[in-house]
mmCIF file of C-alpha atoms in Angstrom:
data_model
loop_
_atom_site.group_PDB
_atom_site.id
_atom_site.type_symbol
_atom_site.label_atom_id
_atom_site.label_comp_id
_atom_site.label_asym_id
_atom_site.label_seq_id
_atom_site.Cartn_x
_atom_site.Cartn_y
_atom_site.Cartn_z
ATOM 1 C CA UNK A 1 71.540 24.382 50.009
ATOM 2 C CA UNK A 2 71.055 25.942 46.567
ATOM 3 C CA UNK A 3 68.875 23.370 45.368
ATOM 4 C CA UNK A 4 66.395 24.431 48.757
ATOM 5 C CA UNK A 5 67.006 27.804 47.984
ATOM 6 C CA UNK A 6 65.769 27.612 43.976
ATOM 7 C CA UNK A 7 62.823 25.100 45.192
ATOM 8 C CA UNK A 8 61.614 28.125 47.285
ATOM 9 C CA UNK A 9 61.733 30.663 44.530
ATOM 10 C CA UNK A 10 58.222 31.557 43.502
ATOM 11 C CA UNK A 11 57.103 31.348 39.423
ATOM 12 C CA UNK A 12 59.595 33.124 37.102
ATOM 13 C CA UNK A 13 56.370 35.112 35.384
ATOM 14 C CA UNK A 14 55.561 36.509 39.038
ATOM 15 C CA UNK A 15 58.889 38.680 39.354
ATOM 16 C CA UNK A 16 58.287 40.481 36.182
ATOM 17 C CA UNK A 17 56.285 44.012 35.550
ATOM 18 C CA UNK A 18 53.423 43.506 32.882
ATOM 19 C CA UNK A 19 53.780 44.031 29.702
ATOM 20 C CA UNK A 20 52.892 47.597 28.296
ATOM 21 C CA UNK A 21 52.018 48.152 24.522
ATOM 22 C CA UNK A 22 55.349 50.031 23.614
ATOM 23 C CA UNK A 23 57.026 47.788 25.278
ATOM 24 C CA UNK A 24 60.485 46.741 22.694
ATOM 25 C CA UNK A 25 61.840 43.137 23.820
ATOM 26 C CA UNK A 26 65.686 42.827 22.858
ATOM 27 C CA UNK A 27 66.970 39.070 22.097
ATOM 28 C CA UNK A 28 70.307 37.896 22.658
ATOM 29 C CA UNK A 29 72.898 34.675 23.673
ATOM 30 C CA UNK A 30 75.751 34.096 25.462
ATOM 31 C CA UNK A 31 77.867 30.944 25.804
ATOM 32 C CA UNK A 32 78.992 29.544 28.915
ATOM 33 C CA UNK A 33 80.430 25.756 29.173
ATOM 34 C CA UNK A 34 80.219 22.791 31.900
ATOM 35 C CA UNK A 35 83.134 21.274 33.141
ATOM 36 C CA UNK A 36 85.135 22.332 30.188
ATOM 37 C CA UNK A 37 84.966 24.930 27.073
ATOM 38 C CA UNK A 38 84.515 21.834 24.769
ATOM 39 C CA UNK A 39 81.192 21.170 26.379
ATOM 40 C CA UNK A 40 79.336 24.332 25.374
ATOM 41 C CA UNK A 41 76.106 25.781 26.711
ATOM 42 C CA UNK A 42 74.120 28.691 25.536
ATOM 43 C CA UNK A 43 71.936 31.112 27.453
ATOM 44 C CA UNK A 44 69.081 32.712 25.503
ATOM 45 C CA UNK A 45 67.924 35.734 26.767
ATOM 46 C CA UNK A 46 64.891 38.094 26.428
ATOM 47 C CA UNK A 47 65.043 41.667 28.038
ATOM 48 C CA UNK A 48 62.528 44.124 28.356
ATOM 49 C CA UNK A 49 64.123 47.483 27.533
ATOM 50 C CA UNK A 50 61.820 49.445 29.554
ATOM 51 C CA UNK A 51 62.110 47.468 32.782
ATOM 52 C CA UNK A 52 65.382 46.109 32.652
ATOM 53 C CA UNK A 53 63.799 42.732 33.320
ATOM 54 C CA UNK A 54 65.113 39.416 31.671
ATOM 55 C CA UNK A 55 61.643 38.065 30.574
ATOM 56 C CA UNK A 56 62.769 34.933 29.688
ATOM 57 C CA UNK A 57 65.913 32.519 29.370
ATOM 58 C CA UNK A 58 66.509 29.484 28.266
ATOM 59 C CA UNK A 59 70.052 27.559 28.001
ATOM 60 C CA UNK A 60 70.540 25.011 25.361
ATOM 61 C CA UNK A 61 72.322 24.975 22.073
ATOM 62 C CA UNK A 62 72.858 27.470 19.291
ATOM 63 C CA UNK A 63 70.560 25.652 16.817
ATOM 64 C CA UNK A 64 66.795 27.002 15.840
ATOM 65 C CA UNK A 65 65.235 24.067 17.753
ATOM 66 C CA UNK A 66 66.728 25.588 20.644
ATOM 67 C CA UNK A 67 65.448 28.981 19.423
ATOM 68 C CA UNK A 68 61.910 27.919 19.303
ATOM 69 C CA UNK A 69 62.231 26.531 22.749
ATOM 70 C CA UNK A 70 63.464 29.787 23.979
ATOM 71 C CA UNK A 71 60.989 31.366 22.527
ATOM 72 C CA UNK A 72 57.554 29.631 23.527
ATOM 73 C CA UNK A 73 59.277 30.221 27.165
ATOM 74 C CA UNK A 74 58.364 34.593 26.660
ATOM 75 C CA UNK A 75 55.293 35.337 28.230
ATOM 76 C CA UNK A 76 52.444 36.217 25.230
ATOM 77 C CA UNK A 77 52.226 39.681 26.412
ATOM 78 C CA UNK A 78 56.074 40.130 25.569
ATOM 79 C CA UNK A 79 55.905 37.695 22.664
ATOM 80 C CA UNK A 80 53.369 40.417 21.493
ATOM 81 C CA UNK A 81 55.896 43.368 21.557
ATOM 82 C CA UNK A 82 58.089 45.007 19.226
ATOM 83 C CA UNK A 83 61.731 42.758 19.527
ATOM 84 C CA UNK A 84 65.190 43.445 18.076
ATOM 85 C CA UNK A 85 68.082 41.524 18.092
ATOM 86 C CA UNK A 86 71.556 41.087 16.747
ATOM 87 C CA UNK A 87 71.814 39.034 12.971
ATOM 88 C CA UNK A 88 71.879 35.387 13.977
ATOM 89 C CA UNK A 89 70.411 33.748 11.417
ATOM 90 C CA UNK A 90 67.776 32.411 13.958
ATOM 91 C CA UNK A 91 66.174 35.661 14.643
ATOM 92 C CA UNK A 92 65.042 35.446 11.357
ATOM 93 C CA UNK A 93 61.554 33.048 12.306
ATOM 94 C CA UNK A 94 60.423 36.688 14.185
ATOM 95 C CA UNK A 95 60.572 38.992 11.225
ATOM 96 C CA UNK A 96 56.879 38.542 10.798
ATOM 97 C CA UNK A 97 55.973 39.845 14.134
ATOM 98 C CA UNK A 98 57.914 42.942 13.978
ATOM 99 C CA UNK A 99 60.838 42.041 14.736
ATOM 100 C CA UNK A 100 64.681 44.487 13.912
ATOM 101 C CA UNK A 101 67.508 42.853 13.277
ATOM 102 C CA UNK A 102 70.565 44.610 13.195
ATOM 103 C CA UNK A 103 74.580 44.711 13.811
ATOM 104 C CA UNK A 104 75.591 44.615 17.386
ATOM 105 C CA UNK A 105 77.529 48.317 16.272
ATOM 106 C CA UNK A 106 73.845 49.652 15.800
ATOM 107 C CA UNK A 107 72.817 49.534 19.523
ATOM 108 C CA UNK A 108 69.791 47.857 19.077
ATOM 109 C CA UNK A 109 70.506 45.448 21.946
ATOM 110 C CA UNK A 110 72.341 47.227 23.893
ATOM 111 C CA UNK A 111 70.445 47.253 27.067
ATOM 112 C CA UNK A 112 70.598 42.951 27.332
ATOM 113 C CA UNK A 113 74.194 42.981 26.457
ATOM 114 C CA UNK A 114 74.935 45.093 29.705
ATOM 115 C CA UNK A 115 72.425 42.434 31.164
ATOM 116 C CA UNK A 116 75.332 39.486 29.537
ATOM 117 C CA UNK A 117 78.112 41.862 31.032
ATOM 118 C CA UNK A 118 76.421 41.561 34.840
ATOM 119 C CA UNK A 119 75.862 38.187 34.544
ATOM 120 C CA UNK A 120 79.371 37.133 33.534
ATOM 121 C CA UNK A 121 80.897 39.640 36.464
ATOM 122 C CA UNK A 122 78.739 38.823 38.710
ATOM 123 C CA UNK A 123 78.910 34.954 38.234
ATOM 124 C CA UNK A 124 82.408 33.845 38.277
ATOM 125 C CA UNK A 125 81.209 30.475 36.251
ATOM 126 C CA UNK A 126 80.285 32.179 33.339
ATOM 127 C CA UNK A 127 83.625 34.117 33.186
ATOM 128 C CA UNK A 128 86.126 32.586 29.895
ATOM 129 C CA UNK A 129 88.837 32.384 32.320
ATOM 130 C CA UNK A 130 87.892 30.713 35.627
ATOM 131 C CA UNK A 131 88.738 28.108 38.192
ATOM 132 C CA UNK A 132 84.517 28.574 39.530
ATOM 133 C CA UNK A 133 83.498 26.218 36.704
ATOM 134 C CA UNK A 134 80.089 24.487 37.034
ATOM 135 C CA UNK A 135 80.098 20.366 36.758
ATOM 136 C CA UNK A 136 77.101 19.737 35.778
ATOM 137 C CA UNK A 137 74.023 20.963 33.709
ATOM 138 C CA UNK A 138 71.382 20.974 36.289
ATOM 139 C CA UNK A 139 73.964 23.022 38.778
ATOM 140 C CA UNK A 140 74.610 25.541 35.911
ATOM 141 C CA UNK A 141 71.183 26.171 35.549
ATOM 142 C CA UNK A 142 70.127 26.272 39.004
ATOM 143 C CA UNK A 143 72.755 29.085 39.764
ATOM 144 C CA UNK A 144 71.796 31.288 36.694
ATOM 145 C CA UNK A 145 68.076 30.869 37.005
ATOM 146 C CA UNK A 146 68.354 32.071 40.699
ATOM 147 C CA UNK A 147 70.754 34.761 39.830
ATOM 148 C CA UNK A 148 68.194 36.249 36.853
ATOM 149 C CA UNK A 149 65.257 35.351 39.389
ATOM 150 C CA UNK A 150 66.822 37.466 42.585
ATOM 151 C CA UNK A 151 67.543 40.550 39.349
ATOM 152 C CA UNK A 152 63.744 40.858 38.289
ATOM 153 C CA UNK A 153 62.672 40.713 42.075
ATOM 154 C CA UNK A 154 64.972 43.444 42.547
ATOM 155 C CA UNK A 155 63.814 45.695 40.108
ATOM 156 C CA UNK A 156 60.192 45.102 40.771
ATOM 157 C CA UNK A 157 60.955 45.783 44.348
ATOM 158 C CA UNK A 158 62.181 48.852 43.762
ATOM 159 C CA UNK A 159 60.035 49.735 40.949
ATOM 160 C CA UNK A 160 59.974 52.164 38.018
#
């Protein structure tokens, strides 16, 4: 039934507002796990501040190979934009297009770490604590790419 339901789900890039020039993209992870905590997974995520929108994902490891696949995954209009993120050591390959770094105390990405704190209540499998764990990769990925997908096609429903 889920795997139907994801099938149907139209391009990712389709549920998202364009991009606008003063448009500030804020970069941050969050780690999940498959059938057990020793079997770690990372979710990348890129939100537009103005919309609210997760522009891209991507869920992988903490390394900067998984970094760079993360990032060719932002649309070139957001790639384009001012970004900020938290200090991972990462974040560093974006300094030279404008990118902030800063201490999660700062604020700068405050706006997708209230996007981390939805996902993990509103998705019992991401929760540290849970009996809702996902088995397997592809079901992990399925459930959060629908969950992100149904967010952005909310807020462009209802607009700005």
């Amino acid at each position: 039934m889920v795997k139907k339901k994801v099938s149907s789900l139209k391009p990712f890039s389709k549920s998202l507002f364009p991009a606008l020039s003063g448009d500030i993209v804020e970069y941050d992870e969050l780690w999940s796990f498959v059938i057990s905590k020793a079997y770690r997974i990372w979710i990348w995520i890129a939100l537009c501040r103005r919309t609210k929108q997760v522009v891209a994902y991507h869920l992988g490891d903490r390394t900067k190979e998984s970094f760079k696949i993360f990032y060719n995954k932002v649309p070139i209009d957001y790639a384009n934009c001012l970004s900020t993120s938290d200090g991972l050591e990462v974040y560093k390959i974006m300094r030279i297009y404008g990118h902030m770094m800063g201490k999660k105390k700062e604020g700068r990405t405050s706006q997708v770490e209230a996007f981390n704190t939805v996902l993990r209540q509103r998705l019992a499998r991401l929760v540290r604590r849970t009996c809702a764990f996902s088995k397997s990769p592809e079901m992990h990925e399925i459930v959060i790419r629908w969950f992100i997908q149904e967010y952005n096609e909310e807020i462009l429903s209802v607009g700005l």
